[in-house]
Coordinates of C-alpha atoms in Angstrom, one line a residue:
E1 CA -17.3 24.8 4.6
V2 CA -18.7 21.3 5.2
Q3 CA -18.5 20.4 8.9
L4 CA -19.7 17.5 11.0
V5 CA -19.6 17.5 14.8
E6 CA -20.4 14.6 17.0
S7 CA -21.5 14.8 20.6
G8 CA -23.2 12.7 23.2
G9 CA -20.5 10.2 24.1
G10 CA -19.5 9.4 27.6
L11 CA -19.1 6.7 30.2
V12 CA -22.0 4.3 30.8
Q13 CA -22.5 1.0 32.6
A14 CA -23.3 -2.1 30.7
G15 CA -27.0 -2.2 29.8
G16 CA -27.2 1.6 29.7
S17 CA -28.0 3.9 26.8
L18 CA -26.6 6.9 25.0
R19 CA -27.8 9.1 22.3
L20 CA -25.1 10.4 19.9
S21 CA -25.6 13.4 17.7
C22 CA -24.0 14.4 14.4
A23 CA -24.7 18.0 13.6
F24 CA -23.7 19.0 10.1
S25 CA -23.4 22.2 8.2
G26 CA -22.2 23.5 4.9
F27 CA -24.3 21.2 2.7
R28 CA -27.9 20.6 2.0
F29 CA -29.7 18.0 4.0
D30 CA -31.9 17.0 1.1
D31 CA -29.8 14.2 -0.5
Y32 CA -26.9 13.0 1.6
A33 CA -25.8 9.7 3.0
I34 CA -24.8 10.0 6.7
G35 CA -22.9 7.1 8.0
W36 CA -22.0 6.1 11.6
F37 CA -18.8 4.3 12.2
R38 CA -16.8 3.2 15.3
Q39 CA -13.3 2.3 16.0
A40 CA -12.0 0.6 19.2
P41 CA -8.3 0.7 20.1
G42 CA -6.4 -1.9 18.2
K43 CA -9.3 -2.7 15.9
E44 CA -10.2 -1.6 12.4
R45 CA -13.0 0.9 11.8
E46 CA -16.4 -0.7 11.8
G47 CA -19.5 0.4 10.1
V48 CA -22.5 0.9 12.4
S49 CA -25.4 2.4 10.4
C50 CA -26.3 5.0 7.8
I51 CA -29.3 7.0 6.8
I52 CA -30.2 8.5 3.4
T53 CA -31.7 11.9 4.0
R54 CA -33.6 12.0 0.7
D55 CA -36.1 9.4 1.8
G56 CA -35.1 8.4 5.3
S57 CA -33.9 5.0 4.4
T58 CA -31.8 3.4 7.1
Y59 CA -29.3 0.6 7.1
Y60 CA -27.5 -1.2 9.9
A61 CA -24.7 -3.7 10.4
D62 CA -26.3 -7.0 11.3
S63 CA -24.6 -7.0 14.7
M64 CA -26.1 -3.6 15.5
K65 CA -29.7 -4.3 14.6
G66 CA -32.1 -4.2 17.5
R67 CA -29.9 -2.3 19.8
F68 CA -28.9 0.8 17.8
A69 CA -31.2 3.1 15.9
V70 CA -30.3 6.0 13.5
S71 CA -32.7 8.9 12.9
S72 CA -32.6 12.4 11.6
D73 CA -34.0 15.8 12.3
Y74 CA -34.3 17.9 9.2
D75 CA -35.0 21.2 11.1
K76 CA -31.9 20.7 13.3
N77 CA -29.7 19.4 10.5
T78 CA -28.7 16.6 12.8
V79 CA -28.5 12.8 12.6
Y80 CA -28.8 10.8 15.8
L81 CA -27.6 7.4 16.8
Q82 CA -29.4 5.8 19.7
L83 CA -27.3 3.2 21.5
N84 CA -29.2 0.9 23.8
S85 CA -28.3 -2.2 25.8
L86 CA -24.7 -1.2 25.6
K87 CA -22.0 -3.8 26.1
P88 CA -18.3 -3.3 27.1
D89 CA -17.3 -4.3 23.5
D90 CA -19.3 -1.3 22.2
T91 CA -16.5 0.9 23.7
A92 CA -15.1 2.9 20.8
T93 CA -14.8 6.2 19.2
Y94 CA -18.0 6.8 17.2
S95 CA -17.8 9.0 14.1
C96 CA -20.2 10.3 11.5
A97 CA -19.4 10.8 7.9
A98 CA -21.3 12.3 4.9
S99 CA -21.4 12.2 1.2
P100 CA -23.8 13.2 -1.5
A101 CA -26.3 10.4 -2.1
E102 CA -27.4 11.3 -5.6
G103 CA -26.5 8.7 -8.2
V104 CA -25.7 5.9 -5.7
T105 CA -27.7 2.8 -5.1
W106 CA -27.6 2.5 -1.4
S107 CA -27.5 -0.7 0.7
W108 CA -25.8 -1.6 3.9
P109 CA -22.7 -2.9 2.1
K110 CA -22.5 0.3 0.1
C111 CA -22.9 2.4 3.2
R112 CA -20.2 0.4 5.0
Q113 CA -17.7 0.5 2.1
Y114 CA -18.3 3.9 0.7
E115 CA -15.5 6.5 0.6
Y116 CA -17.2 9.3 2.4
D117 CA -16.2 12.8 1.5
Y118 CA -16.5 14.4 5.0
W119 CA -15.9 13.1 8.5
G120 CA -16.4 14.4 12.0
Q121 CA -13.9 14.2 14.8
G122 CA -15.6 11.5 16.7
T123 CA -17.1 11.1 20.2
Q124 CA -15.9 8.6 22.7
V125 CA -18.2 5.9 24.1
T126 CA -16.9 3.9 27.1
V127 CA -19.0 1.1 28.5
S128 CA -18.0 -0.4 31.8
S129 CA -18.8 -3.9 32.9

């Protein structure tokens, strides 16, 4: 069974950092798109970043570039999202999602709009001012 589990969220002061993890199982790491999304109360879900495991290509929402970084660890079957210089408006539930990457031409708009096959339960990030 395909499963994605996020962890690493918590409460942090503005300017601080967190490292989120998305551990996945039940599918091969070789050729998948792993997306990170967030959703704050009262707001629509927002794309954050994605990584294509086949070649390590990464994509980011313009507003996230420079502060956030996505990476992967093949041996651990885990994708990470490093959150730096956090702001109160970064407060949200952060979720990861996965879909097979084969046959798709990837770009940030594609990562953001793609209908992912599998989702994790999310991890809460709260940034205080």
